[in-house]
Amino acid sequence: MSISRRTLLGFAASALAGPGIAAAPSRLAVIDWALLETCLAMGVVPAAASELRQYRQIVREPAAPSTVADLGLRGTTNFEMLRLVAPELIVISQFYEYQRPMLERVAPVLSLPSYEAGRPPYALLADSTRRLGEVLGIRDAADDLIAEAGRDLANARRLVSGHAARPVFVISLGDSRHFRAFGADSMFGDVLARLDLRNAWIDPTSYSAAAPVGIEALARVPDAGIVVIEPLPPEVGRELPRNALWNALPAARDGRVAILPPINHFGGLPSARRFAGLISAALQNWPAA
């Protein structure tokens, strides 16, 4: 966890100020979506957050209330709006460290890690959830979220136990001929492993999806199932059912394809829980391995 000296001094002063003075910040601005969904899942509604229209389309759950002010794009924060909101604390991940000097002119900054190349992220996300709970003075809510996520994944693991022998591709489609695959150090890949499902994509990735690959590569593992994460480009939705190459894939031919609604692939524990629930439900429609 990275937290500025100004933040530490502010929290220390609050803690020493005696009864009636809150020791934890209550008015937050959150730049990173994984941390935004984590706050909301713990019952904390930020005063402001970034790119909320897109958040509501991609992340969806937990819902961002209409009372949350929109700070514009995550990569280019609207500092005029941020100053108007006047947060007590700004929460970012390491992806937005480059904004720290400007953000610290408005309020103290708390930076929590979320994804690292080569490292399955679930444990890191749980650790950041716990640390965020400590800073906000709601450690019990953080512990509850971690425990609930663990129970949800355990339940999903039982539901998919009949498919443990089958490898699974988790992909996104950029067009009707190319896909991106999620590897072991992605959130999807880590959840697959925690559900005792084998990731069919074994090539290296860097906590995200591999670069676009031709759809024919999905035939390299003929017994694999395919899980497609929306959104699909409009033309893909129209063309895929008529795509001869796609229809020739063993998974498509044998009914081992699931298309899931949008999920934040850079998400926190709430997105991991959501993915586990959606994939476990979808796999009930596949033939057993």
PDB file of C-alpha atoms in Angstrom:
ATOM      1  CA  MET A   1       0.000   0.000   0.000  1.00  0.00           C
ATOM      2  CA  SER A   2       1.328   3.443  -0.904  1.00  0.00           C
ATOM      3  CA  ILE A   3       0.006   6.386   1.066  1.00  0.00           C
ATOM      4  CA  SER A   4       1.331   9.893   1.077  1.00  0.00           C
ATOM      5  CA  ARG A   5       2.958  11.586   4.074  1.00  0.00           C
ATOM      6  CA  ARG A   6       0.165  14.149   4.006  1.00  0.00           C
ATOM      7  CA  THR A   7      -2.413  11.364   4.378  1.00  0.00           C
ATOM      8  CA  LEU A   8      -0.562   9.786   7.296  1.00  0.00           C
ATOM      9  CA  LEU A   9      -0.244  13.120   9.088  1.00  0.00           C
ATOM     10  CA  GLY A  10      -3.918  13.886   8.510  1.00  0.00           C
ATOM     11  CA  PHE A  11      -5.093  10.554   9.852  1.00  0.00           C
ATOM     12  CA  ALA A  12      -2.756  10.816  12.826  1.00  0.00           C
ATOM     13  CA  ALA A  13      -4.044  14.297  13.662  1.00  0.00           C
ATOM     14  CA  SER A  14      -7.630  13.090  13.479  1.00  0.00           C
ATOM     15  CA  ALA A  15      -6.895  10.141  15.709  1.00  0.00           C
ATOM     16  CA  LEU A  16      -5.225  12.390  18.309  1.00  0.00           C
ATOM     17  CA  ALA A  17      -7.951  15.004  18.229  1.00  0.00           C
ATOM     18  CA  GLY A  18     -10.095  13.077  20.679  1.00  0.00           C
ATOM     19  CA  PRO A  19     -13.746  12.025  20.794  1.00  0.00           C
ATOM     20  CA  GLY A  20     -16.069  13.422  18.153  1.00  0.00           C
ATOM     21  CA  ILE A  21     -13.386  13.683  15.476  1.00  0.00           C
ATOM     22  CA  ALA A  22     -13.505  10.943  12.846  1.00  0.00           C
ATOM     23  CA  ALA A  23     -10.191   9.107  12.511  1.00  0.00           C
ATOM     24  CA  ALA A  24     -10.992   7.850   9.026  1.00  0.00           C
ATOM     25  CA  PRO A  25     -11.864   9.795   5.863  1.00  0.00           C
ATOM     26  CA  SER A  26     -15.498   9.623   4.822  1.00  0.00           C
ATOM     27  CA  ARG A  27     -15.588  11.747   1.655  1.00  0.00           C
ATOM     28  CA  LEU A  28     -13.805   9.812  -1.074  1.00  0.00           C
ATOM     29  CA  ALA A  29     -12.939  10.191  -4.727  1.00  0.00           C
ATOM     30  CA  VAL A  30     -12.061   6.891  -6.419  1.00  0.00           C
ATOM     31  CA  ILE A  31     -10.241   6.737  -9.752  1.00  0.00           C
ATOM     32  CA  ASP A  32      -9.773   2.969 -10.163  1.00  0.00           C
ATOM     33  CA  TRP A  33     -12.805   0.769 -10.957  1.00  0.00           C
ATOM     34  CA  ALA A  34     -11.606  -2.249  -8.944  1.00  0.00           C
ATOM     35  CA  LEU A  35     -11.373  -0.042  -5.870  1.00  0.00           C
ATOM     36  CA  LEU A  36     -14.668   1.669  -6.670  1.00  0.00           C
ATOM     37  CA  GLU A  37     -16.532  -1.628  -6.786  1.00  0.00           C
ATOM     38  CA  THR A  38     -14.761  -2.674  -3.588  1.00  0.00           C
ATOM     39  CA  CYS A  39     -15.869   0.485  -1.781  1.00  0.00           C
ATOM     40  CA  LEU A  40     -19.459   0.030  -2.922  1.00  0.00           C
ATOM     41  CA  ALA A  41     -19.470  -3.642  -1.921  1.00  0.00           C
ATOM     42  CA  MET A  42     -18.361  -2.608   1.575  1.00  0.00           C
ATOM     43  CA  GLY A  43     -21.197  -0.092   1.829  1.00  0.00           C
ATOM     44  CA  VAL A  44     -19.103   3.023   1.140  1.00  0.00           C
ATOM     45  CA  VAL A  45     -20.530   5.368  -1.491  1.00  0.00           C
ATOM     46  CA  PRO A  46     -17.813   7.734  -2.756  1.00  0.00           C
ATOM     47  CA  ALA A  47     -18.531  11.384  -3.385  1.00  0.00           C
ATOM     48  CA  ALA A  48     -16.964  11.028  -6.837  1.00  0.00           C
ATOM     49  CA  ALA A  49     -15.564   8.385  -9.164  1.00  0.00           C
ATOM     50  CA  SER A  50     -14.330   8.062 -12.728  1.00  0.00           C
ATOM     51  CA  GLU A  51     -16.034   7.120 -15.976  1.00  0.00           C
ATOM     52  CA  LEU A  52     -19.346   6.169 -14.371  1.00  0.00           C
ATOM     53  CA  ARG A  53     -21.353   5.749 -17.573  1.00  0.00           C
ATOM     54  CA  GLN A  54     -18.901   3.105 -18.764  1.00  0.00           C
ATOM     55  CA  TYR A  55     -18.723   1.605 -15.275  1.00  0.00           C
ATOM     56  CA  ARG A  56     -22.486   1.034 -15.327  1.00  0.00           C
ATOM     57  CA  GLN A  57     -22.217  -0.690 -18.726  1.00  0.00           C
ATOM     58  CA  ILE A  58     -19.172  -2.871 -18.013  1.00  0.00           C
ATOM     59  CA  VAL A  59     -18.914  -3.434 -14.259  1.00  0.00           C
ATOM     60  CA  ARG A  60     -22.646  -3.189 -13.496  1.00  0.00           C
ATOM     61  CA  GLU A  61     -22.412  -4.632  -9.972  1.00  0.00           C
ATOM     62  CA  PRO A  62     -22.205  -3.198  -7.372  1.00  0.00           C
ATOM     63  CA  ALA A  63     -24.279  -0.363  -8.829  1.00  0.00           C
ATOM     64  CA  ALA A  64     -22.929   3.179  -8.615  1.00  0.00           C
ATOM     65  CA  PRO A  65     -25.663   5.470  -7.209  1.00  0.00           C
ATOM     66  CA  SER A  66     -26.649   8.600  -9.098  1.00  0.00           C
ATOM     67  CA  THR A  67     -25.337  10.687  -6.185  1.00  0.00           C
ATOM     68  CA  VAL A  68     -21.737   9.890  -7.188  1.00  0.00           C
ATOM     69  CA  ALA A  69     -20.181  12.730  -9.201  1.00  0.00           C
ATOM     70  CA  ASP A  70     -18.449  11.713 -12.429  1.00  0.00           C
ATOM     71  CA  LEU A  71     -14.776  12.683 -12.720  1.00  0.00           C
ATOM     72  CA  GLY A  72     -14.518  11.883 -16.418  1.00  0.00           C
ATOM     73  CA  LEU A  73     -12.047   9.428 -17.915  1.00  0.00           C
ATOM     74  CA  ARG A  74      -9.893   7.397 -15.550  1.00  0.00           C
ATOM     75  CA  GLY A  75      -6.774   8.333 -17.481  1.00  0.00           C
ATOM     76  CA  THR A  76      -7.546  12.064 -17.606  1.00  0.00           C
ATOM     77  CA  THR A  77      -9.242  13.106 -14.394  1.00  0.00           C
ATOM     78  CA  ASN A  78     -11.453  16.210 -14.488  1.00  0.00           C
ATOM     79  CA  PHE A  79      -9.600  18.236 -11.868  1.00  0.00           C
ATOM     80  CA  GLU A  80     -12.129  21.055 -11.897  1.00  0.00           C
ATOM     81  CA  MET A  81     -14.847  18.612 -10.827  1.00  0.00           C
ATOM     82  CA  LEU A  82     -12.488  16.980  -8.340  1.00  0.00           C
ATOM     83  CA  ARG A  83     -11.842  20.323  -6.633  1.00  0.00           C
ATOM     84  CA  LEU A  84     -15.563  21.045  -6.492  1.00  0.00           C
ATOM     85  CA  VAL A  85     -16.154  17.670  -4.829  1.00  0.00           C
ATOM     86  CA  ALA A  86     -13.429  18.456  -2.249  1.00  0.00           C
ATOM     87  CA  PRO A  87     -12.680  14.865  -1.180  1.00  0.00           C
ATOM     88  CA  GLU A  88     -10.863  14.036   2.036  1.00  0.00           C
ATOM     89  CA  LEU A  89      -9.061  11.174   0.321  1.00  0.00           C
ATOM     90  CA  ILE A  90      -8.421  10.118  -3.289  1.00  0.00           C
ATOM     91  CA  VAL A  91      -8.094   6.360  -3.881  1.00  0.00           C
ATOM     92  CA  ILE A  92      -6.095   5.074  -6.851  1.00  0.00           C
ATOM     93  CA  SER A  93      -4.309   1.932  -7.970  1.00  0.00           C
ATOM     94  CA  GLN A  94      -0.746   1.816  -9.242  1.00  0.00           C
ATOM     95  CA  PHE A  95      -2.062   2.327 -12.784  1.00  0.00           C
ATOM     96  CA  TYR A  96      -2.751   5.983 -11.966  1.00  0.00           C
ATOM     97  CA  GLU A  97       0.420   6.846 -10.049  1.00  0.00           C
ATOM     98  CA  TYR A  98       1.380   9.237 -12.839  1.00  0.00           C
ATOM     99  CA  GLN A  99      -1.514  11.447 -11.721  1.00  0.00           C
ATOM    100  CA  ARG A 100      -0.383  11.571  -8.100  1.00  0.00           C
ATOM    101  CA  PRO A 101       1.396  14.968  -8.193  1.00  0.00           C
ATOM    102  CA  MET A 102      -1.749  16.683  -9.506  1.00  0.00           C
ATOM    103  CA  LEU A 103      -4.117  14.678  -7.310  1.00  0.00           C
ATOM    104  CA  GLU A 104      -2.167  15.548  -4.154  1.00  0.00           C
ATOM    105  CA  ARG A 105      -2.817  19.223  -4.828  1.00  0.00           C
ATOM    106  CA  VAL A 106      -6.478  18.452  -4.110  1.00  0.00           C
ATOM    107  CA  ALA A 107      -6.365  15.842  -1.318  1.00  0.00           C
ATOM    108  CA  PRO A 108      -4.244  13.053   0.183  1.00  0.00           C
ATOM    109  CA  VAL A 109      -3.809  10.036  -2.081  1.00  0.00           C
ATOM    110  CA  LEU A 110      -4.043   6.354  -1.165  1.00  0.00           C
ATOM    111  CA  SER A 111      -2.603   3.973  -3.762  1.00  0.00           C
ATOM    112  CA  LEU A 112      -3.366   0.259  -3.504  1.00  0.00           C
ATOM    113  CA  PRO A 113      -1.962  -2.439  -5.816  1.00  0.00           C
ATOM    114  CA  SER A 114      -4.351  -4.502  -7.888  1.00  0.00           C
ATOM    115  CA  TYR A 115      -2.569  -6.314 -10.739  1.00  0.00           C
ATOM    116  CA  GLU A 116       1.042  -7.355 -11.302  1.00  0.00           C
ATOM    117  CA  ALA A 117       2.496  -9.131 -14.320  1.00  0.00           C
ATOM    118  CA  GLY A 118       3.015 -12.831 -13.690  1.00  0.00           C
ATOM    119  CA  ARG A 119       1.117 -12.867 -10.393  1.00  0.00           C
ATOM    120  CA  PRO A 120      -2.429 -14.239 -10.072  1.00  0.00           C
ATOM    121  CA  PRO A 121      -4.304 -11.237  -8.683  1.00  0.00           C
ATOM    122  CA  TYR A 122      -6.955 -12.638  -6.328  1.00  0.00           C
ATOM    123  CA  ALA A 123      -4.778 -12.678  -3.193  1.00  0.00           C
ATOM    124  CA  LEU A 124      -3.462  -9.192  -4.013  1.00  0.00           C
ATOM    125  CA  LEU A 125      -7.015  -7.907  -4.450  1.00  0.00           C
ATOM    126  CA  ALA A 126      -8.013  -9.430  -1.113  1.00  0.00           C
ATOM    127  CA  ASP A 127      -5.031  -7.773   0.569  1.00  0.00           C
ATOM    128  CA  SER A 128      -5.896  -4.382  -0.932  1.00  0.00           C
ATOM    129  CA  THR A 129      -9.518  -4.844   0.177  1.00  0.00           C
ATOM    130  CA  ARG A 130      -8.339  -5.443   3.725  1.00  0.00           C
ATOM    131  CA  ARG A 131      -6.021  -2.434   3.681  1.00  0.00           C
ATOM    132  CA  LEU A 132      -8.727  -0.193   2.242  1.00  0.00           C
ATOM    133  CA  GLY A 133     -11.069  -1.313   5.014  1.00  0.00           C
ATOM    134  CA  GLU A 134      -8.454  -0.462   7.623  1.00  0.00           C
ATOM    135  CA  VAL A 135      -7.895   3.045   6.238  1.00  0.00           C
ATOM    136  CA  LEU A 136     -11.636   3.707   6.053  1.00  0.00           C
ATOM    137  CA  GLY A 137     -12.245   2.331   9.530  1.00  0.00           C
ATOM    138  CA  ILE A 138     -14.416  -0.528   8.279  1.00  0.00           C
ATOM    139  CA  ARG A 139     -12.110  -3.522   8.641  1.00  0.00           C
ATOM    140  CA  ASP A 140     -15.076  -5.764   9.576  1.00  0.00           C
ATOM    141  CA  ALA A 141     -16.819  -4.921   6.289  1.00  0.00           C
ATOM    142  CA  ALA A 142     -13.623  -5.731   4.384  1.00  0.00           C
ATOM    143  CA  ASP A 143     -13.277  -9.062   6.175  1.00  0.00           C
ATOM    144  CA  ASP A 144     -16.928  -9.829   5.420  1.00  0.00           C
ATOM    145  CA  LEU A 145     -16.427  -9.080   1.716  1.00  0.00           C
ATOM    146  CA  ILE A 146     -13.365 -11.341   1.554  1.00  0.00           C
ATOM    147  CA  ALA A 147     -15.230 -14.137   3.344  1.00  0.00           C
ATOM    148  CA  GLU A 148     -18.332 -13.779   1.142  1.00  0.00           C
ATOM    149  CA  ALA A 149     -16.203 -13.910  -2.001  1.00  0.00           C
ATOM    150  CA  GLY A 150     -14.523 -17.057  -0.719  1.00  0.00           C
ATOM    151  CA  ARG A 151     -17.873 -18.718  -0.034  1.00  0.00           C
ATOM    152  CA  ASP A 152     -19.197 -17.761  -3.470  1.00  0.00           C
ATOM    153  CA  LEU A 153     -16.159 -19.226  -5.189  1.00  0.00           C
ATOM    154  CA  ALA A 154     -16.420 -22.408  -3.111  1.00  0.00           C
ATOM    155  CA  ASN A 155     -20.055 -22.789  -4.147  1.00  0.00           C
ATOM    156  CA  ALA A 156     -19.200 -22.168  -7.798  1.00  0.00           C
ATOM    157  CA  ARG A 157     -16.396 -24.746  -7.570  1.00  0.00           C
ATOM    158  CA  ARG A 158     -18.902 -27.384  -6.460  1.00  0.00           C
ATOM    159  CA  LEU A 159     -21.242 -26.493  -9.326  1.00  0.00           C
ATOM    160  CA  VAL A 160     -18.536 -26.897 -11.999  1.00  0.00           C
ATOM    161  CA  SER A 161     -16.915 -29.991 -10.519  1.00  0.00           C
ATOM    162  CA  GLY A 162     -18.202 -32.084 -13.448  1.00  0.00           C
ATOM    163  CA  HIS A 163     -16.098 -29.954 -15.809  1.00  0.00           C
ATOM    164  CA  ALA A 164     -12.818 -30.023 -13.893  1.00  0.00           C
ATOM    165  CA  ALA A 165     -11.191 -32.225 -16.515  1.00  0.00           C
ATOM    166  CA  ARG A 166     -12.055 -29.871 -19.377  1.00  0.00           C
ATOM    167  CA  PRO A 167      -9.777 -26.960 -20.337  1.00  0.00           C
ATOM    168  CA  VAL A 168     -11.531 -23.625 -20.817  1.00  0.00           C
ATOM    169  CA  PHE A 169     -10.611 -20.628 -22.934  1.00  0.00           C
ATOM    170  CA  VAL A 170     -11.788 -17.273 -21.576  1.00  0.00           C
ATOM    171  CA  ILE A 171     -11.636 -14.762 -24.394  1.00  0.00           C
ATOM    172  CA  SER A 172     -12.882 -11.462 -25.763  1.00  0.00           C
ATOM    173  CA  LEU A 173     -13.602 -10.996 -29.459  1.00  0.00           C
ATOM    174  CA  GLY A 174     -12.279  -7.938 -31.261  1.00  0.00           C
ATOM    175  CA  ASP A 175     -13.763  -8.990 -34.592  1.00  0.00           C
ATOM    176  CA  SER A 176     -15.169 -12.162 -36.135  1.00  0.00           C
ATOM    177  CA  ARG A 177     -11.705 -13.583 -36.861  1.00  0.00           C
ATOM    178  CA  HIS A 178      -9.583 -12.617 -33.842  1.00  0.00           C
ATOM    179  CA  PHE A 179      -9.705 -13.025 -30.079  1.00  0.00           C
ATOM    180  CA  ARG A 180      -7.795 -12.051 -26.974  1.00  0.00           C
ATOM    181  CA  ALA A 181      -7.176 -14.759 -24.380  1.00  0.00           C
ATOM    182  CA  PHE A 182      -6.985 -14.265 -20.619  1.00  0.00           C
ATOM    183  CA  GLY A 183      -4.065 -16.026 -18.971  1.00  0.00           C
ATOM    184  CA  ALA A 184      -3.135 -17.239 -15.510  1.00  0.00           C
ATOM    185  CA  ASP A 185      -2.252 -13.786 -14.142  1.00  0.00           C
ATOM    186  CA  SER A 186      -5.593 -12.255 -15.163  1.00  0.00           C
ATOM    187  CA  MET A 187      -8.570 -12.097 -12.823  1.00  0.00           C
ATOM    188  CA  PHE A 188     -10.467 -14.545 -15.044  1.00  0.00           C
ATOM    189  CA  GLY A 189      -7.521 -16.950 -15.131  1.00  0.00           C
ATOM    190  CA  ASP A 190      -7.073 -16.840 -11.364  1.00  0.00           C
ATOM    191  CA  VAL A 191     -10.775 -17.512 -10.765  1.00  0.00           C
ATOM    192  CA  LEU A 192     -10.642 -20.462 -13.191  1.00  0.00           C
ATOM    193  CA  ALA A 193      -7.831 -21.949 -11.117  1.00  0.00           C
ATOM    194  CA  ARG A 194      -9.760 -21.370  -7.883  1.00  0.00           C
ATOM    195  CA  LEU A 195     -12.746 -23.181  -9.413  1.00  0.00           C
ATOM    196  CA  ASP A 196     -10.453 -26.115 -10.287  1.00  0.00           C
ATOM    197  CA  LEU A 197     -10.958 -25.439 -13.990  1.00  0.00           C
ATOM    198  CA  ARG A 198      -8.000 -25.650 -16.357  1.00  0.00           C
ATOM    199  CA  ASN A 199      -7.142 -22.579 -18.399  1.00  0.00           C
ATOM    200  CA  ALA A 200      -6.704 -23.681 -22.006  1.00  0.00           C
ATOM    201  CA  TRP A 201      -4.523 -20.632 -22.698  1.00  0.00           C
ATOM    202  CA  ILE A 202      -1.066 -21.458 -21.361  1.00  0.00           C
ATOM    203  CA  ASP A 203       1.037 -18.866 -23.196  1.00  0.00           C
ATOM    204  CA  PRO A 204       2.411 -15.925 -21.148  1.00  0.00           C
ATOM    205  CA  THR A 205       0.214 -12.901 -20.520  1.00  0.00           C
ATOM    206  CA  SER A 206       0.714  -9.688 -18.593  1.00  0.00           C
ATOM    207  CA  TYR A 207      -2.285  -9.545 -16.185  1.00  0.00           C
ATOM    208  CA  SER A 208      -4.564  -8.842 -19.130  1.00  0.00           C
ATOM    209  CA  ALA A 209      -5.561 -10.542 -22.353  1.00  0.00           C
ATOM    210  CA  ALA A 210      -2.960 -11.733 -24.848  1.00  0.00           C
ATOM    211  CA  ALA A 211      -2.619  -9.770 -28.075  1.00  0.00           C
ATOM    212  CA  PRO A 212      -5.161 -10.572 -30.817  1.00  0.00           C
ATOM    213  CA  VAL A 213      -4.812 -14.100 -32.157  1.00  0.00           C
ATOM    214  CA  GLY A 214      -6.561 -15.759 -35.089  1.00  0.00           C
ATOM    215  CA  ILE A 215      -9.661 -17.758 -34.141  1.00  0.00           C
ATOM    216  CA  GLU A 216      -8.084 -20.885 -35.621  1.00  0.00           C
ATOM    217  CA  ALA A 217      -5.808 -20.988 -32.540  1.00  0.00           C
ATOM    218  CA  LEU A 218      -8.822 -22.105 -30.493  1.00  0.00           C
ATOM    219  CA  ALA A 219      -8.710 -25.414 -32.364  1.00  0.00           C
ATOM    220  CA  ARG A 220      -5.322 -26.233 -30.811  1.00  0.00           C
ATOM    221  CA  VAL A 221      -7.151 -27.598 -27.755  1.00  0.00           C
ATOM    222  CA  PRO A 222     -10.023 -29.503 -29.365  1.00  0.00           C
ATOM    223  CA  ASP A 223     -11.613 -30.678 -26.112  1.00  0.00           C
ATOM    224  CA  ALA A 224     -11.689 -27.157 -24.618  1.00  0.00           C
ATOM    225  CA  GLY A 225     -14.769 -25.083 -23.927  1.00  0.00           C
ATOM    226  CA  ILE A 226     -14.904 -21.404 -24.855  1.00  0.00           C
ATOM    227  CA  VAL A 227     -16.211 -18.611 -22.640  1.00  0.00           C
ATOM    228  CA  VAL A 228     -16.644 -15.288 -24.465  1.00  0.00           C
ATOM    229  CA  ILE A 229     -16.864 -12.113 -22.401  1.00  0.00           C
ATOM    230  CA  GLU A 230     -19.026  -9.356 -23.843  1.00  0.00           C
ATOM    231  CA  PRO A 231     -19.284  -6.691 -25.133  1.00  0.00           C
ATOM    232  CA  LEU A 232     -19.159  -7.950 -28.701  1.00  0.00           C
ATOM    233  CA  PRO A 233     -18.605  -5.457 -31.491  1.00  0.00           C
ATOM    234  CA  PRO A 234     -21.924  -5.119 -33.382  1.00  0.00           C
ATOM    235  CA  GLU A 235     -20.560  -6.737 -36.520  1.00  0.00           C
ATOM    236  CA  VAL A 236     -19.325  -9.753 -34.522  1.00  0.00           C
ATOM    237  CA  GLY A 237     -22.763 -10.365 -33.078  1.00  0.00           C
ATOM    238  CA  ARG A 238     -24.167 -10.387 -36.614  1.00  0.00           C
ATOM    239  CA  GLU A 239     -21.409 -12.364 -38.331  1.00  0.00           C
ATOM    240  CA  LEU A 240     -20.365 -14.963 -35.760  1.00  0.00           C
ATOM    241  CA  PRO A 241     -23.363 -17.322 -36.224  1.00  0.00           C
ATOM    242  CA  ARG A 242     -22.512 -17.458 -39.964  1.00  0.00           C
ATOM    243  CA  ASN A 243     -18.741 -17.641 -39.506  1.00  0.00           C
ATOM    244  CA  ALA A 244     -17.635 -20.958 -41.056  1.00  0.00           C
ATOM    245  CA  LEU A 245     -14.306 -20.944 -39.177  1.00  0.00           C
ATOM    246  CA  TRP A 246     -16.022 -20.382 -35.827  1.00  0.00           C
ATOM    247  CA  ASN A 247     -18.681 -23.024 -36.512  1.00  0.00           C
ATOM    248  CA  ALA A 248     -15.979 -25.538 -37.424  1.00  0.00           C
ATOM    249  CA  LEU A 249     -14.398 -25.284 -33.971  1.00  0.00           C
ATOM    250  CA  PRO A 250     -15.051 -28.448 -31.907  1.00  0.00           C
ATOM    251  CA  ALA A 251     -16.345 -26.323 -29.002  1.00  0.00           C
ATOM    252  CA  ALA A 252     -18.881 -24.518 -31.192  1.00  0.00           C
ATOM    253  CA  ARG A 253     -19.921 -27.719 -32.910  1.00  0.00           C
ATOM    254  CA  ASP A 254     -20.407 -29.626 -29.642  1.00  0.00           C
ATOM    255  CA  GLY A 255     -22.169 -26.928 -27.617  1.00  0.00           C
ATOM    256  CA  ARG A 256     -19.251 -25.945 -25.390  1.00  0.00           C
ATOM    257  CA  VAL A 257     -19.487 -22.168 -25.862  1.00  0.00           C
ATOM    258  CA  ALA A 258     -20.869 -19.631 -23.385  1.00  0.00           C
ATOM    259  CA  ILE A 259     -21.229 -15.899 -23.952  1.00  0.00           C
ATOM    260  CA  LEU A 260     -21.219 -13.963 -20.689  1.00  0.00           C
ATOM    261  CA  PRO A 261     -22.335 -10.363 -20.147  1.00  0.00           C
ATOM    262  CA  PRO A 262     -19.661  -7.694 -19.616  1.00  0.00           C
ATOM    263  CA  ILE A 263     -17.410  -8.191 -16.586  1.00  0.00           C
ATOM    264  CA  ASN A 264     -14.617  -5.888 -15.464  1.00  0.00           C
ATOM    265  CA  HIS A 265     -11.495  -7.927 -16.265  1.00  0.00           C
ATOM    266  CA  PHE A 266      -9.464  -5.482 -14.155  1.00  0.00           C
ATOM    267  CA  GLY A 267     -12.002  -5.841 -11.358  1.00  0.00           C
ATOM    268  CA  GLY A 268     -11.778  -6.462  -7.639  1.00  0.00           C
ATOM    269  CA  LEU A 269     -13.315  -9.199  -5.516  1.00  0.00           C
ATOM    270  CA  PRO A 270     -16.885  -8.209  -6.525  1.00  0.00           C
ATOM    271  CA  SER A 271     -16.057  -8.836 -10.205  1.00  0.00           C
ATOM    272  CA  ALA A 272     -14.321 -12.105  -9.309  1.00  0.00           C
ATOM    273  CA  ARG A 273     -17.470 -13.238  -7.477  1.00  0.00           C
ATOM    274  CA  ARG A 274     -19.643 -12.183 -10.401  1.00  0.00           C
ATOM    275  CA  PHE A 275     -17.502 -14.058 -12.921  1.00  0.00           C
ATOM    276  CA  ALA A 276     -17.552 -17.186 -10.747  1.00  0.00           C
ATOM    277  CA  GLY A 277     -21.343 -17.059 -10.547  1.00  0.00           C
ATOM    278  CA  LEU A 278     -21.837 -16.445 -14.260  1.00  0.00           C
ATOM    279  CA  ILE A 279     -19.428 -19.111 -15.466  1.00  0.00           C
ATOM    280  CA  SER A 280     -20.721 -21.734 -13.036  1.00  0.00           C
ATOM    281  CA  ALA A 281     -24.279 -21.099 -14.258  1.00  0.00           C
ATOM    282  CA  ALA A 282     -23.242 -21.195 -17.925  1.00  0.00           C
ATOM    283  CA  LEU A 283     -21.322 -24.453 -17.620  1.00  0.00           C
ATOM    284  CA  GLN A 284     -24.465 -26.240 -16.413  1.00  0.00           C
ATOM    285  CA  ASN A 285     -25.538 -26.178 -20.068  1.00  0.00           C
ATOM    286  CA  TRP A 286     -22.371 -27.892 -21.313  1.00  0.00           C
ATOM    287  CA  PRO A 287     -21.962 -31.656 -21.674  1.00  0.00           C
ATOM    288  CA  ALA A 288     -19.952 -33.043 -18.763  1.00  0.00           C
ATOM    289  CA  ALA A 289     -16.247 -33.550 -19.345  1.00  0.00           C
TER     290      ALA A 289
END
